[in-house]
XYZ file of C-alpha atoms in Angstrom:
674
model
C 17.004 1.169 47.920
C 14.181 2.440 50.076
C 16.038 2.131 53.403
C 19.074 3.907 51.927
C 16.906 6.607 50.600
C 15.267 7.141 53.987
C 18.541 7.367 55.749
C 20.214 9.715 53.207
C 17.098 11.935 53.313
C 17.041 11.946 57.136
C 20.700 13.005 57.274
C 20.059 15.748 54.762
C 16.991 17.087 56.515
C 18.830 17.155 59.782
C 21.690 18.973 58.149
C 19.213 21.440 56.654
C 17.880 22.137 60.164
C 21.366 22.614 61.583
C 22.789 25.020 59.079
C 20.982 28.418 59.309
C 22.680 29.848 56.090
C 21.084 27.418 53.742
C 18.815 28.965 51.133
C 15.009 28.307 51.221
C 15.339 26.299 47.911
C 17.797 23.903 49.416
C 15.630 23.436 52.563
C 12.588 22.801 50.395
C 14.498 20.187 48.259
C 15.729 18.410 51.518
C 12.219 18.259 52.851
C 10.702 17.158 49.520
C 13.287 14.336 49.248
C 12.384 13.188 52.731
C 8.657 13.295 52.111
C 9.154 11.316 48.946
C 11.212 8.670 50.894
C 8.672 8.434 53.571
C 5.745 7.986 51.010
C 7.660 5.446 49.273
C 8.883 3.258 52.136
C 7.448 -0.329 52.382
C 10.808 -2.044 52.955
C 10.925 -2.431 56.696
C 14.230 -4.070 57.450
C 17.236 -5.873 56.027
C 18.772 -8.975 57.704
C 22.433 -9.022 56.689
C 24.401 -11.729 58.372
C 24.612 -14.651 55.773
C 27.715 -14.691 53.637
C 26.054 -16.427 50.791
C 22.697 -17.096 48.951
C 19.649 -17.349 51.148
C 17.937 -20.401 49.791
C 14.853 -20.579 51.994
C 12.976 -18.514 54.676
C 10.481 -19.672 57.158
C 8.245 -17.937 59.731
C 7.226 -19.493 62.975
C 3.460 -20.055 63.280
C 3.067 -17.134 65.624
C 5.188 -14.774 63.406
C 7.700 -14.001 66.131
C 10.563 -15.876 64.656
C 12.199 -16.114 61.270
C 14.580 -18.923 60.151
C 16.741 -18.686 57.116
C 18.823 -21.341 55.287
C 21.905 -20.469 53.236
C 24.657 -21.734 51.053
C 27.116 -20.597 53.732
C 26.205 -23.826 55.512
C 24.181 -22.190 58.219
C 20.689 -21.528 59.503
C 20.061 -18.329 61.302
C 17.170 -17.704 63.656
C 15.892 -14.130 63.934
C 13.352 -12.205 66.023
C 10.918 -10.374 63.814
C 12.648 -7.086 64.690
C 15.820 -8.409 62.888
C 17.852 -9.134 65.981
C 19.212 -12.806 66.385
C 17.105 -15.074 68.397
C 20.009 -17.459 68.501
C 23.405 -15.808 68.936
C 25.298 -18.674 67.113
C 24.412 -20.040 63.688
C 23.055 -23.573 63.357
C 25.702 -25.417 61.270
C 25.601 -28.083 58.498
C 28.589 -29.543 56.842
C 27.443 -28.199 53.431
C 24.968 -25.890 51.849
C 21.627 -25.574 53.478
C 18.875 -25.700 50.936
C 15.646 -25.580 53.026
C 14.394 -24.887 56.464
C 10.985 -25.194 58.102
C 9.432 -24.749 61.503
C 7.361 -27.444 63.203
C 3.736 -26.657 63.584
C 4.166 -26.022 67.318
C 7.161 -23.829 66.610
C 9.429 -25.817 69.061
C 11.756 -27.328 66.472
C 13.361 -26.658 63.025
C 13.824 -29.061 60.229
C 16.614 -28.475 57.666
C 17.683 -29.934 54.471
C 21.277 -29.864 53.205
C 23.637 -30.829 50.487
C 25.512 -32.852 53.227
C 22.848 -35.612 52.450
C 20.999 -35.082 55.770
C 17.769 -33.700 57.147
C 18.341 -32.483 60.710
C 15.935 -31.564 63.346
C 16.881 -28.900 65.943
C 15.595 -27.387 69.109
C 14.438 -23.864 68.419
C 15.065 -22.456 71.903
C 18.840 -23.224 71.974
C 19.745 -24.503 68.481
C 20.509 -28.000 69.869
C 20.631 -30.879 67.408
C 17.881 -33.339 68.146
C 17.939 -35.839 65.298
C 19.629 -36.501 61.957
C 17.768 -38.254 59.045
C 20.156 -39.731 56.433
C 19.734 -39.501 52.639
C 21.691 -41.220 49.820
C 22.292 -37.898 48.057
C 22.165 -34.079 48.608
C 18.680 -32.976 50.085
C 17.069 -29.973 48.510
C 13.825 -29.668 50.439
C 11.996 -30.599 53.511
C 8.480 -29.969 55.019
C 6.392 -30.951 58.100
C 2.801 -31.767 57.855
C 0.509 -29.351 59.435
C -0.790 -31.970 61.923
C 2.820 -32.699 63.079
C 2.641 -36.304 62.204
C 5.051 -36.535 59.234
C 8.150 -35.108 57.559
C 8.799 -35.263 53.859
C 12.211 -34.586 52.215
C 13.269 -34.587 48.555
C 16.765 -35.137 47.187
C 18.669 -34.752 43.920
C 18.443 -38.432 43.129
C 14.682 -38.065 42.554
C 13.548 -39.675 45.804
C 11.026 -38.438 48.347
C 11.341 -39.838 51.869
C 8.339 -39.922 54.089
C 9.249 -39.941 57.823
C 7.312 -40.151 61.090
C 7.938 -37.204 63.312
C 10.182 -39.338 65.420
C 12.406 -39.891 62.530
C 11.336 -43.304 61.427
C 11.355 -43.801 57.618
C 7.891 -44.734 56.493
C 8.431 -45.128 52.807
C 10.434 -43.730 49.823
C 8.737 -42.580 46.707
C 10.339 -42.199 43.299
C 9.387 -38.914 41.628
C 10.978 -39.612 38.393
C 14.242 -38.610 36.450
C 16.288 -35.641 37.842
C 16.341 -33.841 41.171
C 13.498 -33.037 43.505
C 13.760 -29.166 43.910
C 10.867 -28.753 46.511
C 8.316 -30.772 48.493
C 5.280 -29.598 50.392
C 2.270 -31.110 52.312
C -1.321 -30.200 51.579
C -3.002 -28.171 54.196
C -4.952 -31.316 55.400
C -1.674 -33.209 55.643
C -3.006 -36.043 53.445
C -1.055 -35.200 50.171
C 2.392 -34.438 49.139
C 3.441 -32.441 46.041
C 7.034 -32.608 44.609
C 8.658 -30.313 42.046
C 11.243 -31.759 39.749
C 14.029 -30.895 37.314
C 12.028 -33.165 34.872
C 9.712 -30.328 34.299
C 6.875 -31.884 36.161
C 5.194 -31.562 39.660
C 3.575 -34.669 41.036
C 0.841 -35.092 43.716
C 0.910 -38.136 45.929
C -1.067 -39.614 48.749
C 0.726 -40.749 51.898
C 0.743 -44.492 50.565
C 3.036 -43.256 47.698
C 0.198 -43.456 45.191
C 0.601 -41.030 42.317
C -2.632 -38.880 42.170
C -1.736 -36.199 39.529
C 1.068 -35.042 37.159
C 1.332 -31.397 36.499
C 3.071 -31.084 33.055
C 3.427 -28.227 30.781
C 6.458 -26.099 32.005
C 9.337 -25.866 29.437
C 12.148 -26.190 32.099
C 13.009 -27.146 35.572
C 10.336 -26.549 38.309
C 11.975 -24.993 41.261
C 9.259 -24.404 43.624
C 5.666 -25.723 44.321
C 3.085 -24.802 46.949
C -0.503 -25.682 47.929
C -3.117 -22.984 48.499
C -4.337 -22.597 52.058
C -7.681 -24.358 51.099
C -5.878 -26.982 49.317
C -7.712 -26.578 46.014
C -4.819 -25.121 43.921
C -1.231 -25.573 43.359
C 1.363 -23.091 42.231
C 4.561 -24.003 40.413
C 7.617 -21.830 39.505
C 10.002 -22.611 36.731
C 13.114 -21.778 34.832
C 10.797 -21.010 31.752
C 10.211 -17.692 33.503
C 6.597 -18.480 34.280
C 4.388 -19.419 37.265
C 1.506 -21.913 36.694
C -1.621 -22.397 38.754
C -3.249 -25.704 38.766
C -6.219 -27.454 40.377
C -5.227 -29.939 42.995
C -6.118 -32.608 40.385
C -3.561 -31.300 37.948
C -5.654 -29.189 35.510
C -4.064 -26.011 34.400
C -5.941 -22.914 35.409
C -3.650 -20.081 34.164
C -0.031 -18.968 33.368
C 1.450 -15.947 35.078
C 3.677 -14.114 32.756
C 5.852 -11.120 33.884
C 9.183 -12.295 35.163
C 12.172 -11.991 32.751
C 14.332 -14.765 34.266
C 14.048 -17.992 36.132
C 11.327 -18.016 38.840
C 12.832 -19.597 41.864
C 10.108 -19.647 44.440
C 6.339 -19.257 44.745
C 4.112 -18.973 47.831
C 0.381 -18.500 48.516
C -0.427 -16.022 51.253
C -1.789 -17.536 54.481
C -5.163 -15.624 53.872
C -5.336 -17.215 50.346
C -5.688 -13.912 48.543
C -2.221 -13.349 46.966
C 0.645 -15.234 45.480
C 4.315 -14.161 45.853
C 6.972 -14.973 43.327
C 10.728 -14.527 43.506
C 12.985 -14.461 40.428
C 16.515 -14.239 39.127
C 15.306 -11.121 37.448
C 16.024 -9.397 40.851
C 12.239 -8.803 41.765
C 9.644 -10.150 43.911
C 6.111 -9.952 42.526
C 2.753 -10.106 44.218
C -0.234 -11.427 42.170
C -3.914 -11.890 42.650
C -5.267 -15.433 42.309
C -6.696 -14.219 39.047
C -3.136 -13.817 37.763
C -2.995 -10.015 37.910
C 0.252 -8.436 38.905
C -0.491 -5.690 41.491
C 2.901 -5.209 43.255
C 6.547 -5.528 42.299
C 9.441 -5.119 44.720
C 12.567 -4.217 43.061
C 15.936 -3.020 44.019
C 17.247 -6.328 45.278
C 20.799 -7.064 44.422
C 21.246 -10.373 42.533
C 18.719 -13.038 41.859
C 15.915 -13.657 44.433
C 15.800 -17.252 45.511
C 13.242 -17.265 48.440
C 10.087 -15.625 49.464
C 7.795 -16.187 52.397
C 4.666 -14.506 53.831
C 4.373 -13.768 57.510
C 1.380 -15.825 59.036
C -0.790 -12.529 59.158
C -0.246 -11.975 55.301
C 0.860 -8.385 56.143
C 4.591 -8.873 55.642
C 6.789 -10.584 53.209
C 10.439 -11.704 53.518
C 12.623 -12.228 50.475
C 16.260 -13.604 50.314
C 18.710 -13.527 47.439
C 22.127 -14.408 46.142
C 23.807 -11.566 48.049
C 22.955 -13.157 51.329
C 20.419 -10.404 52.322
C 16.872 -10.928 53.514
C 14.512 -8.013 52.821
C 11.492 -7.476 54.862
C 8.553 -5.732 53.204
C 5.350 -4.404 54.462
C 2.518 -5.493 52.113
C 0.646 -2.245 52.973
C 3.165 0.354 52.365
C 3.812 3.297 54.623
C 1.679 6.035 53.253
C 0.941 4.951 49.610
C -0.252 1.710 48.126
C 0.674 1.296 44.487
C -1.734 -1.024 42.733
C -0.465 -2.577 39.526
C -2.513 -4.637 37.001
C -3.636 -2.458 34.161
C -1.575 -2.981 30.980
C -1.844 0.588 29.723
C -3.024 4.097 30.726
C -5.634 4.518 33.518
C -8.230 7.211 32.765
C -10.863 6.931 35.499
C -11.135 5.868 39.302
C -14.079 5.994 41.576
C -15.002 4.636 45.057
C -18.291 2.835 45.557
C -20.667 4.903 47.860
C -19.940 2.490 50.793
C -16.223 2.794 50.193
C -15.642 -0.952 50.060
C -14.657 -1.076 46.372
C -12.627 1.010 43.963
C -13.083 0.957 40.186
C -10.372 1.883 37.794
C -10.850 2.143 34.077
C -8.264 2.088 31.417
C -7.285 1.964 27.646
C -6.614 -1.789 28.110
C -10.389 -2.553 27.801
C -10.891 -3.505 31.360
C -12.522 -2.249 34.468
C -10.759 -3.505 37.563
C -12.561 -3.536 40.972
C -10.387 -3.490 43.974
C -10.883 -3.915 47.741
C -9.931 -0.815 49.640
C -7.011 -2.795 51.164
C -5.561 -2.869 47.600
C -6.293 -6.597 46.719
C -7.974 -7.141 43.390
C -11.572 -8.240 43.539
C -12.715 -8.458 39.867
C -11.815 -7.839 36.301
C -14.463 -6.707 33.795
C -13.713 -6.756 30.089
C -15.084 -4.479 27.468
C -14.486 -4.323 23.773
C -12.882 -0.905 23.817
C -10.853 1.412 25.925
C -12.782 3.005 28.832
C -12.799 6.732 29.765
C -14.551 6.955 33.038
C -16.770 5.304 35.697
C -19.449 6.551 37.963
C -21.702 4.790 40.597
C -25.284 5.326 41.543
C -25.724 6.786 45.116
C -27.230 3.522 46.244
C -24.326 1.558 44.788
C -26.544 -0.683 42.763
C -25.258 0.090 39.387
C -22.352 1.907 37.638
C -22.033 3.385 34.279
C -18.829 3.551 32.206
C -17.947 5.886 29.298
C -15.906 4.583 26.308
C -13.920 5.497 23.214
C -16.393 3.552 21.061
C -18.957 6.568 21.442
C -21.062 4.795 23.939
C -21.793 4.286 27.719
C -22.414 0.949 29.432
C -24.840 0.151 32.332
C -23.471 -2.554 34.745
C -25.705 -4.062 37.437
C -23.459 -4.491 40.409
C -25.078 -7.714 41.833
C -24.423 -9.317 38.412
C -20.949 -7.903 38.318
C -19.989 -9.483 41.630
C -21.872 -12.764 41.354
C -21.373 -13.839 37.796
C -18.096 -15.221 36.448
C -18.030 -13.166 33.212
C -20.513 -10.344 33.472
C -21.384 -7.996 30.696
C -23.137 -4.708 30.475
C -26.903 -4.892 31.004
C -27.365 -2.317 28.253
C -25.435 0.184 26.148
C -26.355 3.988 25.603
C -25.926 4.584 21.978
C -26.235 7.948 20.061
C -22.943 9.990 20.452
C -20.909 10.275 17.219
C -17.560 10.525 18.974
C -15.774 9.563 22.282
C -17.839 9.907 25.521
C -15.374 11.728 27.784
C -17.330 11.781 31.102
C -20.702 11.283 32.587
C -22.845 12.085 35.598
C -25.683 10.206 37.306
C -28.447 12.520 38.677
C -28.873 12.632 42.468
C -32.143 10.778 42.296
C -30.462 8.123 40.286
C -33.069 8.274 37.460
C -31.129 10.121 34.789
C -27.666 10.200 33.176
C -25.841 13.044 31.540
C -22.984 12.552 29.113
C -20.296 14.776 27.605
C -18.782 13.853 24.288
C -16.062 14.814 21.794
C -18.969 15.395 19.384
C -19.628 18.712 21.199
C -22.952 17.634 22.765
C -24.237 16.878 26.226
C -27.047 14.233 26.195
C -29.474 13.278 28.810
C -30.624 9.666 29.090
C -33.025 7.592 31.215
C -31.562 4.492 32.885
C -32.834 2.201 30.201
C -30.523 3.974 27.715
C -33.292 6.014 26.017
C -32.111 9.355 24.703
C -34.086 12.253 26.361
C -32.405 15.380 25.082
C -29.311 16.394 22.927
C -27.750 19.829 23.603
C -25.032 21.300 21.367
C -23.034 22.488 24.324
C -19.344 23.236 23.424
C -17.145 23.732 20.450
C -15.384 21.608 19.453
C -15.829 19.199 22.305
C -17.726 18.782 25.516
C -15.512 17.299 28.124
C -17.281 16.819 31.412
C -20.807 17.228 32.812
C -22.079 17.069 36.429
C -25.562 17.445 38.020
C -26.085 19.992 40.757
C -27.021 19.026 44.202
C -30.869 19.347 43.698
C -30.761 17.589 40.384
C -32.709 20.117 38.530
C -29.701 21.761 36.880
C -26.382 20.583 35.558
C -23.022 22.080 34.600
C -20.885 21.331 31.478
C -17.316 22.203 30.552
C -15.579 22.014 27.228
C -12.616 22.572 24.988
C -13.809 26.243 24.597
C -12.758 26.953 28.096
C -16.249 27.775 29.239
C -18.366 26.296 32.106
C -22.171 26.426 31.304
C -25.077 25.978 33.623
C -28.285 24.242 32.140
C -31.748 23.306 33.252
C -33.106 19.859 32.409
C -34.950 21.282 29.319
C -31.632 22.205 27.889
C -32.066 26.001 28.425
C -28.650 27.726 29.038
C -28.906 29.570 32.273
C -25.388 30.971 32.751
C -21.866 30.947 31.091
C -18.793 31.356 33.321
C -15.583 32.531 31.738
C -12.243 32.287 33.613
C -10.023 29.689 31.913
C -7.819 30.353 28.874
C -7.555 26.733 27.894
C -9.615 23.505 27.661
C -11.496 22.590 30.778
C -10.812 18.874 31.360
C -12.969 18.177 34.491
C -15.430 19.601 37.058
C -16.570 18.546 40.503
C -19.262 19.957 42.757
C -18.660 20.612 46.346
C -20.689 18.173 48.522
C -22.840 20.977 50.009
C -23.606 22.556 46.518
C -22.072 25.921 47.422
C -19.306 25.806 44.772
C -17.761 23.650 42.030
C -14.132 23.422 40.780
C -12.894 23.302 37.218
C -9.495 21.852 36.025
C -7.988 23.235 32.920
C -5.041 22.968 30.352
C -4.146 26.532 31.446
C -2.409 24.916 34.546
C -5.029 26.220 36.932
C -8.079 25.153 39.015
C -10.862 27.613 39.395
C -13.469 27.529 42.261
C -16.877 29.068 41.272
C -19.119 30.256 44.198
C -22.967 29.966 44.394
C -24.751 33.124 45.256
C -27.888 32.254 47.341
C -29.539 35.528 46.890
C -29.120 35.683 43.144
C -29.725 31.800 42.768
C -26.765 31.649 40.390
C -22.971 31.235 40.423
C -20.893 34.400 40.812
C -19.444 35.532 37.565
C -15.969 36.133 39.043
C -14.035 33.130 40.367
C -13.761 32.608 44.181
C -10.225 31.274 43.951
C -7.787 30.669 41.092
C -5.547 27.882 42.298
C -2.048 27.987 40.831
C 0.610 25.308 41.527
C 0.612 22.884 38.689
C 3.262 23.136 35.911
C 1.155 21.510 33.233
C -2.333 20.716 32.260
C -4.593 19.836 35.180
C -6.549 16.731 34.273
C -8.910 16.111 37.074
C -10.348 17.587 40.351
C -12.368 16.216 43.293
C -13.674 17.463 46.668
C -13.599 15.205 49.645
C -16.910 14.125 51.123
C -16.751 16.676 53.966
C -15.590 19.451 51.568
C -12.595 20.128 53.626
C -10.018 19.187 50.888
C -9.779 19.545 47.025
C -7.450 17.251 45.067
C -6.251 18.192 41.524
C -4.223 15.942 39.395
C -1.776 17.051 36.551
C 0.125 16.173 33.494
C 3.382 16.604 35.288
C 2.545 13.628 37.518
C 1.550 15.605 40.702
C -1.490 15.775 42.865
C -2.081 18.883 44.722
C -4.293 19.043 47.856
C -5.880 22.389 48.548
C -8.035 24.132 51.269
C -11.193 25.194 49.355
C -11.836 27.820 52.089
C -8.565 29.636 51.711
C -7.367 28.492 48.121
C -3.977 27.588 49.713
C -2.132 24.493 48.692
C -1.722 22.212 51.650
C 0.369 19.294 50.185
C 1.763 18.036 46.911
C 1.860 14.266 46.354
C 4.607 13.118 43.951
C 4.640 9.399 43.330
C 3.313 8.709 39.934
C 5.838 8.524 36.951
C 3.390 9.955 34.222
C 0.219 12.039 33.868
C -2.259 11.595 36.684
C -5.620 11.319 34.821
C -8.152 10.891 37.617
C -8.586 11.365 41.472
C -11.271 10.215 43.855
C -11.676 10.562 47.660
C -12.919 7.531 49.857
C -16.333 8.498 51.449
C -14.696 8.859 54.806
C -12.136 11.232 53.462
C -9.138 9.255 54.822
C -7.962 7.869 51.579
C -7.396 9.241 48.078
C -7.154 7.194 44.927
C -5.277 8.257 41.856
C -5.068 6.829 38.449
C -2.233 7.536 35.982
C -0.855 7.019 32.561
C 1.971 5.069 34.226
C -0.496 2.211 34.374
C -0.792 2.222 38.175
C -3.375 3.321 40.690
C -2.178 4.630 44.018
C -4.017 4.730 47.324
C -2.869 7.638 49.505
C -3.259 7.433 53.359
C -4.485 10.947 53.945
C -4.657 10.627 57.745
C -0.819 10.076 57.912
C -0.049 12.465 55.151
C -2.058 15.123 56.804
C -0.303 14.648 60.127
C 2.990 15.252 58.324
C 1.581 18.494 56.731
C -0.400 20.007 59.639
C 2.635 21.906 61.024
C 4.007 23.215 57.761
C 2.792 26.676 58.502
C 4.883 27.025 61.549
C 7.929 25.302 60.194
C 7.662 22.017 62.122
C 6.756 19.809 59.203
C 10.394 18.741 58.603
C 10.382 17.339 62.249
C 7.170 15.556 61.636
C 8.596 13.852 58.566
C 11.861 13.018 60.471
C 9.741 11.495 63.278
C 7.881 9.366 60.787
C 11.064 8.317 58.896
C 12.846 7.423 62.109
C 9.920 5.384 63.360
C 10.180 3.378 60.146
C 13.907 2.986 60.493
C 14.053 1.952 64.127
C 14.594 -1.809 63.715
C 16.872 -1.370 60.802
C 19.226 1.075 62.484
C 19.285 -0.939 65.743
C 19.714 -4.483 64.515
C 21.731 -4.252 61.208
C 25.321 -5.084 61.841
C 26.879 -3.569 58.608
C 25.973 0.062 59.024
C 28.600 2.863 59.425
C 28.317 4.795 62.752
C 27.017 7.917 61.105
C 24.142 5.918 59.544
C 23.380 3.930 62.705
C 23.083 7.109 64.750
C 21.187 9.050 62.006
C 18.029 9.241 64.128
C 19.799 9.936 67.515
């Protein structure tokens, strides 16, 4: 209940401001709860005026209006802010099963159990025309060119009409009800979904072009992709199937645990939304990867629809409520898709792509907007990933004691890419790796206790017995002529390329799990199981690191798994076993923010090259993209006590439409942001 959480947190934070006698602990808890609610919020509004199930939702072509059809026998027309565009409901004599805008947005078409299709004037809700059926009508759609209307009824018939309401022909789908009909984007084909477990594709002459058979139960929903090459079907067998327009099965989407009642392609063709009686709406890539789930809906979800700009989604359910979601999230974007723990995450040098590695034997490549770009498969779980500075190749480390070299042009241009070659030689898991600044050498750290140097062809150059019992991480220094390794012995060691030990740094009392160099080479950070991060400072005069730590950062409550500097060196991120990410000022050693969103260990963090985004990978199987610009705005005034007000401003901006337009709020809630 994201909106409820926001309202409650706002009220608590305002009370904390009002009552001077509260303890610092209570104030901190109120502020933390508000921050968490702000970070989580991607539900924008709730439209709550229907009195029964919302069966269908439609956006006007310009995205300014929303129409909803309900079992309460009405159609409501809303402005996008949640206010009513038409004060009075549009009324049928029985349940309204479907609604659609005309391409020009001037009229609405509705389908009802009262055996009619009706055409309405959008501006004033006036009835323009009634098209009669012989049985209850479940679906109606207008062709994109505005020439035709098609409707489907429970007697298995499709009626094709001219836009003026003249019946062109009747097409017999088969046995059982027609649950949904839709036109292809070019307006030359019709697809119908039936209770006979099939979907059928027809031309406008009524000729059957393809039969989509394979579902194990009723098909409730069917939709063409924007380019017309694919069809999606949703069924009571709890699955969604993707087909070619010719009826060949592409893939099956598994994940829902109850009937799937609606399926829609996004207008940009990059996503699929599904709505189910399991009380969730799920967003999938075209490759079938689940990367977002909206939960918290009450009762089954019967309808879902993307806004024309593909940035917003509306979903309606059996409780009569329409939920409006932002597909971008407020401050965090949670990416779902991996089937088990994530271990590594890294941005490409140009920032356009994010790679995540996991124990599910995949590398997933994401666009920076959170959409999935590519899935690469490997024969074992993967530990980490690193890119060359020119972005032309990446190298991954694996539990099978090897590293893998991937050519990025092959990765993006071939359907099933494999590693160009394998680095073999370690006798245990390769935990981490580093590519030299010149891009001509790779260093690897392994559970076999060694650090090994390789050329790019996978030839072993040197083996160094570095740590006992395990070497955990390794990283080249800025000039490339030295590197640092860390291990289970709690030591950080500096080496030259000939394998000579130049320096040993002692400060941690537990395993060191990761290290990361400051971009200007003046320091590096180490993350440890002793719950601390240590910053080690380079001494220019001595040409070595100072033996004593510059800062010891304390703020985690469990093991610290990873650490990373932003590209400008202004921030340091550390991730922990307790599920937190701490942001620090390397200059002062002070913590500037704590990000709490993951539900399990956070194994890896990586900054976008522009410093405005942070990616985190977790054992909870998700990756999160954090909007650091907005988060920093909320944190900047913390030192002088104004941060709570910044959070309140952010929360109330998000709540503005909901508090102003929802008719069912108590006065104390409606005025929460006054």
